[in-house]
RNA sequence: GGCUUCCUAGCUCAAUGGUAGAGCAGUUGACUCUUAAUCAAUUGGUUCCGGGUUCGAGUCCCGGGGGAACCA
C-alpha cells in the first residue's frame, strides 16, 4: 500500500467510476433516477416561435455528445431518437451547487433536462436549462464522434456505438424500419392479413437451401429452421385466407457474403384468384409507395454502377430466353427441344468465359449465363418472365409452352429482388414436379403440403421479396451487413 | 473451404529492422452565446495472442484468433 494516490487520470473508465462512487457516497445514484421526456429533440425545436425566447418549456432527455465548457456557462448537446439538441447551462440560472455537479458530467452520460427554448445569436434553437438529472452514467468513453467509428468489426459487434457516432448508419437503419412499415401499410390497404407461421419445421421446404438443424428435447426429435414461408402460407389459402402475407426471418445454412446473411428477412405474399401478373401490380405498388412515402423520390443513384434507377411508371418486361439469346448473340433458345441444345448451351457459356461444371443439367448451364451475365446488368426494374420450368417446381406451367412457367423474377440494381409465380395448385402436377427435380438445387418433398393441395387450393399469385436486398437497393448500402442491425459474426469472447 | 489483406493509446491514424508518435478524448487551469469552441500545461502503450530469426522485431518468418475483399 502506498499513501500516494495511484494516478488514474489517464484511465477514463477509472475516472468515471470514481465519479460514480463519489456521487453514491454523497447520496445520489444515477441508476436509480429517471426523468421525463415531453418532446424529442426535433419536435421540441419546432415549438420555438421566432422572436419569443424563454417562453416555451420543454423536458428533453438523451446522451451527452458535445460538451463546451465556457467557465461559468456550458453549451452541450444531447442526442435522442430524433437527433441532437443544444442545451445552455448557465451558473446564474441553475445555481452554484447544480452547476458544480454539471461540470463533472462526461461525454456519453445520459441526462434529462428541463427549461425554456431560445435562439442563440448564431441562430441555434437551444434549451436554457433550469433543472437537469443524470439518469445513467456512462462508464466507458464514446468513440470519438468527429472521426466516428471506422473499425468494421466494432461497428458490427458493438452496433450501439456505431448508431451513436456514425449518423449514416443510424439513418440507413432507421430507413429500413420505415421501409418495412410502408410495406405493411401497402398490404393492409389491400386487405392482406399478416400471419405468423412456425420457424421450427419437420421438413424445410419451399426453397432449395441447406437448413439449420436444432433439437427439441421433450419431443426427442430434430427440427429444421425454415428456409422459406411458402408452403405454410399456401396451406392458409387452402384454409380460406384469400390474401395473406408474412414478414419473417428465414434461415439458410450457407456462406456469408456481401449479399448473404445466414438469417434474413423475407416477405411472402399470396393472393387467391390472382396470378403472377397480379403480383407485378402489387410489387410495383409496394416499391412505389416506399418511393413516395419514405424516400420522397422515384429516382435513386445505384451505388455500384452510378446509374440512375427510375422506379416511376410501368416497368420493363423481358422474356428469359430473349435475354439469353441476346447475351449469347445467337438463337440458342430455338434449339431448346433438340438434341444439340446441351452442347450449344455449354459452348455459349464457355464463350462468355463461364466455368461449366460437368454434372450440371442443361438448364443449370443456361441459368449460369443468366445469373452471371444478365442479372448483374439489369439495373432498371425489369420483370424477367417465361423462365424454364426446372427453376421453380412450385409454379404453374405456361399454357402455350409447357417447358416454361408463369412466373417473373424482378431484377433491380443487378440483384434479384422478388420472384413471383402463378402458384401450382394441381396436386398431381405438383407431386410430379417435386419428383422430377434434378440438378444441384432440390426442394424437399412435403407430403403434408400435397395432402393440403388435394383438398383444393384456389388459383393464386404468390411472391417473395428479399427485404434485406430491397433495403440495400433503396438505402444505397454496399453490403447486407449495413442494413441488418446485428449481422451474423463468428462468436467470440468479450473483447 | 481457397487466395489476398488488415489488427498500434478510449477513437482516427503515423512510425527504412534501430529510443513507439500525432490529432481528438482524458487530467489540471483560464474563459457567462459556443458550433470540430479557443488558450496554456499534461497523463496515457501486453503494438490481437504464442513461438522463431536477429546484437536489436510494431515491422521479417511460422502457428493461432478475429475482421474485410475476391473466389467457391
PDB file of N, CA, C and O (backbone and C1' of nucleotides) in Angstrom, chain A residues 9-10 68-70 75 86 90 92 120-122 124 146 148 150-151 153 157 258 481 490, chain B residues 10-13 23 25-27 31-37 43-44 66-70:
ATOM      1  N   UNK A   9      -5.678   9.313 -13.889  1.00  0.00           N
ATOM      2  CA  UNK A   9      -6.245  10.337 -14.766  1.00  0.00           C
ATOM      3  C   UNK A   9      -6.192   9.954 -16.234  1.00  0.00           C
ATOM      4  O   UNK A   9      -6.899  10.517 -17.052  1.00  0.00           O
ATOM      5  N   UNK A  10      -5.345   8.991 -16.594  1.00  0.00           N
ATOM      6  CA  UNK A  10      -5.267   8.579 -17.993  1.00  0.00           C
ATOM      7  C   UNK A  10      -6.316   7.523 -18.304  1.00  0.00           C
ATOM      8  O   UNK A  10      -6.568   7.216 -19.452  1.00  0.00           O
ATOM      9  N   UNK A  68     -19.173  21.875 -24.332  1.00  0.00           N
ATOM     10  CA  UNK A  68     -18.311  23.054 -24.483  1.00  0.00           C
ATOM     11  C   UNK A  68     -18.381  23.866 -23.195  1.00  0.00           C
ATOM     12  O   UNK A  68     -19.385  24.505 -22.902  1.00  0.00           O
ATOM     13  N   UNK A  69     -17.299  23.783 -22.464  1.00  0.00           N
ATOM     14  CA  UNK A  69     -17.213  24.408 -21.140  1.00  0.00           C
ATOM     15  C   UNK A  69     -16.681  25.820 -21.313  1.00  0.00           C
ATOM     16  O   UNK A  69     -15.575  26.029 -21.780  1.00  0.00           O
ATOM     17  N   UNK A  70     -17.506  26.823 -20.921  1.00  0.00           N
ATOM     18  CA  UNK A  70     -17.082  28.217 -21.084  1.00  0.00           C
ATOM     19  C   UNK A  70     -16.752  28.858 -19.740  1.00  0.00           C
ATOM     20  O   UNK A  70     -16.848  30.076 -19.583  1.00  0.00           O
ATOM     21  N   UNK A  75     -22.218  25.120 -23.064  1.00  0.00           N
ATOM     22  CA  UNK A  75     -23.073  24.660 -24.157  1.00  0.00           C
ATOM     23  C   UNK A  75     -22.837  23.175 -24.314  1.00  0.00           C
ATOM     24  O   UNK A  75     -21.688  22.744 -24.447  1.00  0.00           O
ATOM     25  N   UNK A  86     -29.301  21.345 -28.576  1.00  0.00           N
ATOM     26  CA  UNK A  86     -28.323  22.021 -27.729  1.00  0.00           C
ATOM     27  C   UNK A  86     -28.959  22.490 -26.432  1.00  0.00           C
ATOM     28  O   UNK A  86     -30.107  22.936 -26.412  1.00  0.00           O
ATOM     29  N   UNK A  90     -26.308  27.664 -17.474  1.00  0.00           N
ATOM     30  CA  UNK A  90     -25.678  28.889 -17.006  1.00  0.00           C
ATOM     31  C   UNK A  90     -25.680  28.867 -15.485  1.00  0.00           C
ATOM     32  O   UNK A  90     -26.694  28.572 -14.855  1.00  0.00           O
ATOM     33  N   UNK A  92     -25.678  31.204 -13.261  1.00  0.00           N
ATOM     34  CA  UNK A  92     -26.661  32.114 -12.652  1.00  0.00           C
ATOM     35  C   UNK A  92     -28.061  31.513 -12.626  1.00  0.00           C
ATOM     36  O   UNK A  92     -28.867  31.848 -11.759  1.00  0.00           O
ATOM     37  N   UNK A 120     -29.980  31.181 -30.019  1.00  0.00           N
ATOM     38  CA  UNK A 120     -28.688  31.819 -29.736  1.00  0.00           C
ATOM     39  C   UNK A 120     -28.395  32.863 -30.800  1.00  0.00           C
ATOM     40  O   UNK A 120     -29.063  32.919 -31.832  1.00  0.00           O
ATOM     41  N   UNK A 121     -27.362  33.651 -30.564  1.00  0.00           N
ATOM     42  CA  UNK A 121     -27.064  34.702 -31.530  1.00  0.00           C
ATOM     43  C   UNK A 121     -26.571  34.133 -32.855  1.00  0.00           C
ATOM     44  O   UNK A 121     -26.621  34.792 -33.877  1.00  0.00           O
ATOM     45  N   UNK A 122     -26.152  32.849 -32.848  1.00  0.00           N
ATOM     46  CA  UNK A 122     -25.788  32.228 -34.127  1.00  0.00           C
ATOM     47  C   UNK A 122     -26.959  31.456 -34.718  1.00  0.00           C
ATOM     48  O   UNK A 122     -26.815  30.758 -35.709  1.00  0.00           O
ATOM     49  N   UNK A 124     -29.083  29.039 -33.330  1.00  0.00           N
ATOM     50  CA  UNK A 124     -29.429  27.664 -32.983  1.00  0.00           C
ATOM     51  C   UNK A 124     -30.456  27.649 -31.848  1.00  0.00           C
ATOM     52  O   UNK A 124     -30.251  28.257 -30.794  1.00  0.00           O
ATOM     53  N   UNK A 146     -15.999  12.774 -33.929  1.00  0.00           N
ATOM     54  CA  UNK A 146     -15.628  13.530 -35.126  1.00  0.00           C
ATOM     55  C   UNK A 146     -15.253  12.578 -36.241  1.00  0.00           C
ATOM     56  O   UNK A 146     -15.812  12.606 -37.323  1.00  0.00           O
ATOM     57  N   UNK A 148     -15.747   9.426 -35.960  1.00  0.00           N
ATOM     58  CA  UNK A 148     -16.674   8.316 -35.922  1.00  0.00           C
ATOM     59  C   UNK A 148     -15.954   7.023 -35.605  1.00  0.00           C
ATOM     60  O   UNK A 148     -14.827   7.021 -35.129  1.00  0.00           O
ATOM     61  N   UNK A 150     -14.639   3.567 -37.274  1.00  0.00           N
ATOM     62  CA  UNK A 150     -14.312   3.083 -38.609  1.00  0.00           C
ATOM     63  C   UNK A 150     -14.071   1.577 -38.649  1.00  0.00           C
ATOM     64  O   UNK A 150     -14.233   0.957 -39.689  1.00  0.00           O
ATOM     65  N   UNK A 151     -13.702   0.999 -37.548  1.00  0.00           N
ATOM     66  CA  UNK A 151     -13.366  -0.421 -37.496  1.00  0.00           C
ATOM     67  C   UNK A 151     -14.617  -1.257 -37.764  1.00  0.00           C
ATOM     68  O   UNK A 151     -15.543  -1.273 -36.960  1.00  0.00           O
ATOM     69  N   UNK A 153     -15.322  -4.294 -37.644  1.00  0.00           N
ATOM     70  CA  UNK A 153     -15.644  -5.322 -36.653  1.00  0.00           C
ATOM     71  C   UNK A 153     -16.390  -4.713 -35.464  1.00  0.00           C
ATOM     72  O   UNK A 153     -17.403  -5.233 -35.003  1.00  0.00           O
ATOM     73  N   UNK A 157     -20.060  -5.564 -34.102  1.00  0.00           N
ATOM     74  CA  UNK A 157     -20.169  -6.205 -32.788  1.00  0.00           C
ATOM     75  C   UNK A 157     -20.758  -5.259 -31.745  1.00  0.00           C
ATOM     76  O   UNK A 157     -21.409  -5.696 -30.812  1.00  0.00           O
ATOM     77  N   UNK A 258     -21.337 -10.352 -48.958  1.00  0.00           N
ATOM     78  CA  UNK A 258     -21.929  -9.028 -49.017  1.00  0.00           C
ATOM     79  C   UNK A 258     -23.431  -9.075 -49.262  1.00  0.00           C
ATOM     80  O   UNK A 258     -24.168  -8.178 -48.894  1.00  0.00           O
ATOM     81  N   UNK A 481     -24.797  -6.344 -44.483  1.00  0.00           N
ATOM     82  CA  UNK A 481     -24.499  -6.050 -43.073  1.00  0.00           C
ATOM     83  C   UNK A 481     -24.872  -4.616 -42.710  1.00  0.00           C
ATOM     84  O   UNK A 481     -25.083  -4.301 -41.543  1.00  0.00           O
ATOM     85  N   UNK A 490     -18.796 -14.434 -36.358  1.00  0.00           N
ATOM     86  CA  UNK A 490     -18.269 -15.545 -35.560  1.00  0.00           C
ATOM     87  C   UNK A 490     -18.286 -15.141 -34.085  1.00  0.00           C
ATOM     88  O   UNK A 490     -17.820 -14.053 -33.746  1.00  0.00           O
TER      89      UNK A 490
ATOM     90  P     G B  10      -6.621   2.355 -24.854  1.00  0.00           P
ATOM     91  O5'   G B  10      -8.047   2.782 -25.434  1.00  0.00           O
ATOM     92  C5'   G B  10      -9.243   2.104 -25.013  1.00  0.00           C
ATOM     93  C4'   G B  10     -10.429   2.931 -25.414  1.00  0.00           C
ATOM     94  C3'   G B  10     -10.446   3.368 -26.877  1.00  0.00           C
ATOM     95  O3'   G B  10     -11.122   2.417 -27.665  1.00  0.00           O
ATOM     96  C1'   G B  10     -10.689   5.264 -25.485  1.00  0.00           C
ATOM     97  P     C B  11     -10.560   2.030 -29.154  1.00  0.00           P
ATOM     98  O5'   C B  11     -10.994   3.279 -30.034  1.00  0.00           O
ATOM     99  C5'   C B  11     -12.362   3.521 -30.308  1.00  0.00           C
ATOM    100  C4'   C B  11     -12.496   4.793 -31.109  1.00  0.00           C
ATOM    101  C3'   C B  11     -11.641   4.858 -32.373  1.00  0.00           C
ATOM    102  O3'   C B  11     -12.284   4.221 -33.464  1.00  0.00           O
ATOM    103  C1'   C B  11     -11.333   6.839 -31.141  1.00  0.00           C
ATOM    104  P     U B  12     -11.395   3.626 -34.659  1.00  0.00           P
ATOM    105  O5'   U B  12     -10.784   4.922 -35.361  1.00  0.00           O
ATOM    106  C5'   U B  12     -11.628   5.801 -36.089  1.00  0.00           C
ATOM    107  C4'   U B  12     -10.793   6.906 -36.705  1.00  0.00           C
ATOM    108  C3'   U B  12      -9.588   6.424 -37.498  1.00  0.00           C
ATOM    109  O3'   U B  12      -9.956   6.032 -38.807  1.00  0.00           O
ATOM    110  C1'   U B  12      -8.935   8.175 -36.052  1.00  0.00           C
ATOM    111  P     C B  13      -9.022   5.020 -39.604  1.00  0.00           P
ATOM    112  O5'   C B  13      -7.694   5.886 -39.778  1.00  0.00           O
ATOM    113  C5'   C B  13      -6.428   5.294 -39.738  1.00  0.00           C
ATOM    114  C4'   C B  13      -5.418   6.397 -39.588  1.00  0.00           C
ATOM    115  C3'   C B  13      -3.963   5.971 -39.721  1.00  0.00           C
ATOM    116  O3'   C B  13      -3.596   5.893 -41.092  1.00  0.00           O
ATOM    117  C1'   C B  13      -4.197   7.331 -37.816  1.00  0.00           C
ATOM    118  P     G B  23      -0.714  16.759 -30.898  1.00  0.00           P
ATOM    119  O5'   G B  23      -2.096  16.550 -31.656  1.00  0.00           O
ATOM    120  C5'   G B  23      -2.444  17.357 -32.785  1.00  0.00           C
ATOM    121  C4'   G B  23      -3.784  16.926 -33.325  1.00  0.00           C
ATOM    122  C3'   G B  23      -4.908  16.846 -32.293  1.00  0.00           C
ATOM    123  O3'   G B  23      -5.507  18.110 -32.054  1.00  0.00           O
ATOM    124  C1'   G B  23      -4.885  14.863 -33.561  1.00  0.00           C
ATOM    125  P     A B  25     -11.063  17.339 -27.612  1.00  0.00           P
ATOM    126  O5'   A B  25     -11.300  15.896 -26.961  1.00  0.00           O
ATOM    127  C5'   A B  25     -12.554  15.239 -27.095  1.00  0.00           C
ATOM    128  C4'   A B  25     -12.507  13.916 -26.362  1.00  0.00           C
ATOM    129  C3'   A B  25     -12.098  14.006 -24.899  1.00  0.00           C
ATOM    130  O3'   A B  25     -13.182  14.330 -24.055  1.00  0.00           O
ATOM    131  C1'   A B  25     -10.857  12.307 -25.953  1.00  0.00           C
ATOM    132  P     G B  26     -12.919  15.102 -22.712  1.00  0.00           P
ATOM    133  O5'   G B  26     -11.884  14.164 -21.939  1.00  0.00           O
ATOM    134  C5'   G B  26     -12.316  12.938 -21.363  1.00  0.00           C
ATOM    135  C4'   G B  26     -11.198  12.323 -20.566  1.00  0.00           C
ATOM    136  C3'   G B  26     -10.618  13.222 -19.487  1.00  0.00           C
ATOM    137  O3'   G B  26     -11.398  13.154 -18.303  1.00  0.00           O
ATOM    138  C1'   G B  26      -8.861  12.269 -20.734  1.00  0.00           C
ATOM    139  P     U B  27     -11.625  14.436 -17.423  1.00  0.00           P
ATOM    140  O5'   U B  27     -10.182  14.654 -16.807  1.00  0.00           O
ATOM    141  C5'   U B  27      -9.657  13.739 -15.850  1.00  0.00           C
ATOM    142  C4'   U B  27      -8.287  14.190 -15.424  1.00  0.00           C
ATOM    143  C3'   U B  27      -8.195  15.649 -14.997  1.00  0.00           C
ATOM    144  O3'   U B  27      -8.601  15.826 -13.648  1.00  0.00           O
ATOM    145  C1'   U B  27      -6.437  15.169 -16.487  1.00  0.00           C
ATOM    146  P     C B  31     -11.919  32.281 -15.098  1.00  0.00           P
ATOM    147  O5'   C B  31     -12.615  32.580 -16.492  1.00  0.00           O
ATOM    148  C5'   C B  31     -12.336  33.776 -17.197  1.00  0.00           C
ATOM    149  C4'   C B  31     -12.838  33.664 -18.614  1.00  0.00           C
ATOM    150  C3'   C B  31     -14.303  33.250 -18.761  1.00  0.00           C
ATOM    151  O3'   C B  31     -15.168  34.365 -18.608  1.00  0.00           O
ATOM    152  C1'   C B  31     -12.974  31.954 -20.219  1.00  0.00           C
ATOM    153  P     U B  32     -16.505  34.173 -17.717  1.00  0.00           P
ATOM    154  O5'   U B  32     -17.650  34.115 -18.821  1.00  0.00           O
ATOM    155  C5'   U B  32     -17.842  32.962 -19.630  1.00  0.00           C
ATOM    156  C4'   U B  32     -19.289  32.909 -20.043  1.00  0.00           C
ATOM    157  C3'   U B  32     -19.803  34.206 -20.657  1.00  0.00           C
ATOM    158  O3'   U B  32     -20.705  33.859 -21.702  1.00  0.00           O
ATOM    159  C1'   U B  32     -21.140  33.615 -18.805  1.00  0.00           C
ATOM    160  P     C B  33     -20.642  34.687 -23.091  1.00  0.00           P
ATOM    161  O5'   C B  33     -21.535  33.787 -24.043  1.00  0.00           O
ATOM    162  C5'   C B  33     -21.076  32.511 -24.463  1.00  0.00           C
ATOM    163  C4'   C B  33     -21.622  32.231 -25.846  1.00  0.00           C
ATOM    164  C3'   C B  33     -21.350  33.330 -26.879  1.00  0.00           C
ATOM    165  O3'   C B  33     -21.186  32.688 -28.116  1.00  0.00           O
ATOM    166  C1'   C B  33     -23.662  32.966 -26.709  1.00  0.00           C
ATOM    167  P     U B  34     -19.996  33.040 -29.154  1.00  0.00           P
ATOM    168  O5'   U B  34     -19.285  31.640 -29.372  1.00  0.00           O
ATOM    169  C5'   U B  34     -18.301  31.177 -28.463  1.00  0.00           C
ATOM    170  C4'   U B  34     -18.438  29.695 -28.312  1.00  0.00           C
ATOM    171  C3'   U B  34     -18.570  28.934 -29.623  1.00  0.00           C
ATOM    172  O3'   U B  34     -17.312  28.700 -30.214  1.00  0.00           O
ATOM    173  C1'   U B  34     -20.166  28.145 -28.061  1.00  0.00           C
ATOM    174  P     U B  35     -17.162  28.735 -31.813  1.00  0.00           P
ATOM    175  O5'   U B  35     -17.967  27.459 -32.322  1.00  0.00           O
ATOM    176  C5'   U B  35     -17.372  26.163 -32.241  1.00  0.00           C
ATOM    177  C4'   U B  35     -18.326  25.137 -32.838  1.00  0.00           C
ATOM    178  C3'   U B  35     -18.508  25.269 -34.358  1.00  0.00           C
ATOM    179  O3'   U B  35     -18.562  23.979 -34.920  1.00  0.00           O
ATOM    180  C1'   U B  35     -20.599  25.403 -33.269  1.00  0.00           C
ATOM    181  P     A B  36     -17.808  23.635 -36.233  1.00  0.00           P
ATOM    182  O5'   A B  36     -17.249  22.172 -35.938  1.00  0.00           O
ATOM    183  C5'   A B  36     -18.005  21.259 -35.153  1.00  0.00           C
ATOM    184  C4'   A B  36     -17.076  20.410 -34.328  1.00  0.00           C
ATOM    185  C3'   A B  36     -16.204  21.226 -33.370  1.00  0.00           C
ATOM    186  O3'   A B  36     -15.953  20.449 -32.198  1.00  0.00           O
ATOM    187  C1'   A B  36     -14.835  20.041 -34.856  1.00  0.00           C
ATOM    188  P     A B  37     -16.649  20.927 -30.891  1.00  0.00           P
ATOM    189  O5'   A B  37     -16.309  22.498 -30.837  1.00  0.00           O
ATOM    190  C5'   A B  37     -15.110  22.922 -30.278  1.00  0.00           C
ATOM    191  C4'   A B  37     -14.940  24.370 -30.595  1.00  0.00           C
ATOM    192  C3'   A B  37     -13.567  24.942 -30.281  1.00  0.00           C
ATOM    193  O3'   A B  37     -12.638  24.651 -31.313  1.00  0.00           O
ATOM    194  C1'   A B  37     -15.218  26.380 -29.421  1.00  0.00           C
ATOM    195  P     U B  43       3.409  14.297 -19.462  1.00  0.00           P
ATOM    196  O5'   U B  43       2.336  13.222 -18.972  1.00  0.00           O
ATOM    197  C5'   U B  43       2.226  12.911 -17.594  1.00  0.00           C
ATOM    198  C4'   U B  43       1.010  12.041 -17.368  1.00  0.00           C
ATOM    199  C3'   U B  43       1.002  10.719 -18.140  1.00  0.00           C
ATOM    200  O3'   U B  43       1.767   9.729 -17.479  1.00  0.00           O
ATOM    201  C1'   U B  43      -1.111  11.769 -18.319  1.00  0.00           C
ATOM    202  P     G B  44       2.597   8.680 -18.342  1.00  0.00           P
ATOM    203  O5'   G B  44       1.460   7.898 -19.146  1.00  0.00           O
ATOM    204  C5'   G B  44       0.570   7.048 -18.431  1.00  0.00           C
ATOM    205  C4'   G B  44      -0.612   6.705 -19.295  1.00  0.00           C
ATOM    206  C3'   G B  44      -0.280   5.805 -20.479  1.00  0.00           C
ATOM    207  O3'   G B  44      -0.352   4.448 -20.061  1.00  0.00           O
ATOM    208  C1'   G B  44      -1.649   7.626 -21.178  1.00  0.00           C
ATOM    209  P     G B  66     -11.864 -17.194 -34.770  1.00  0.00           P
ATOM    210  O5'   G B  66     -12.033 -15.635 -35.032  1.00  0.00           O
ATOM    211  C5'   G B  66     -12.704 -14.841 -34.066  1.00  0.00           C
ATOM    212  C4'   G B  66     -12.502 -13.381 -34.371  1.00  0.00           C
ATOM    213  C3'   G B  66     -12.896 -12.934 -35.772  1.00  0.00           C
ATOM    214  O3'   G B  66     -14.291 -12.802 -35.946  1.00  0.00           O
ATOM    215  C1'   G B  66     -10.807 -12.004 -35.216  1.00  0.00           C
ATOM    216  P     G B  67     -14.880 -12.969 -37.414  1.00  0.00           P
ATOM    217  O5'   G B  67     -14.467 -11.611 -38.127  1.00  0.00           O
ATOM    218  C5'   G B  67     -14.983 -10.382 -37.652  1.00  0.00           C
ATOM    219  C4'   G B  67     -14.340  -9.234 -38.381  1.00  0.00           C
ATOM    220  C3'   G B  67     -14.542  -9.202 -39.883  1.00  0.00           C
ATOM    221  O3'   G B  67     -15.814  -8.712 -40.236  1.00  0.00           O
ATOM    222  C1'   G B  67     -12.290  -8.723 -39.381  1.00  0.00           C
ATOM    223  P     A B  68     -16.530  -9.209 -41.568  1.00  0.00           P
ATOM    224  O5'   A B  68     -15.691  -8.490 -42.712  1.00  0.00           O
ATOM    225  C5'   A B  68     -15.772  -7.082 -42.876  1.00  0.00           C
ATOM    226  C4'   A B  68     -14.808  -6.625 -43.928  1.00  0.00           C
ATOM    227  C3'   A B  68     -14.973  -7.268 -45.302  1.00  0.00           C
ATOM    228  O3'   A B  68     -15.994  -6.654 -46.053  1.00  0.00           O
ATOM    229  C1'   A B  68     -12.704  -7.305 -44.698  1.00  0.00           C
ATOM    230  P     A B  69     -16.754  -7.499 -47.196  1.00  0.00           P
ATOM    231  O5'   A B  69     -15.688  -7.532 -48.375  1.00  0.00           O
ATOM    232  C5'   A B  69     -15.338  -6.338 -49.054  1.00  0.00           C
ATOM    233  C4'   A B  69     -14.290  -6.635 -50.095  1.00  0.00           C
ATOM    234  C3'   A B  69     -14.630  -7.773 -51.055  1.00  0.00           C
ATOM    235  O3'   A B  69     -15.445  -7.351 -52.120  1.00  0.00           O
ATOM    236  C1'   A B  69     -12.456  -8.092 -50.211  1.00  0.00           C
ATOM    237  P     C B  70     -16.466  -8.385 -52.776  1.00  0.00           P
ATOM    238  O5'   C B  70     -15.520  -9.373 -53.589  1.00  0.00           O
ATOM    239  C5'   C B  70     -14.815  -8.923 -54.748  1.00  0.00           C
ATOM    240  C4'   C B  70     -13.795  -9.954 -55.170  1.00  0.00           C
ATOM    241  C3'   C B  70     -14.351 -11.333 -55.527  1.00  0.00           C
ATOM    242  O3'   C B  70     -14.890 -11.397 -56.835  1.00  0.00           O
ATOM    243  C1'   C B  70     -12.484 -11.587 -54.109  1.00  0.00           C
TER     244        C B  70
END
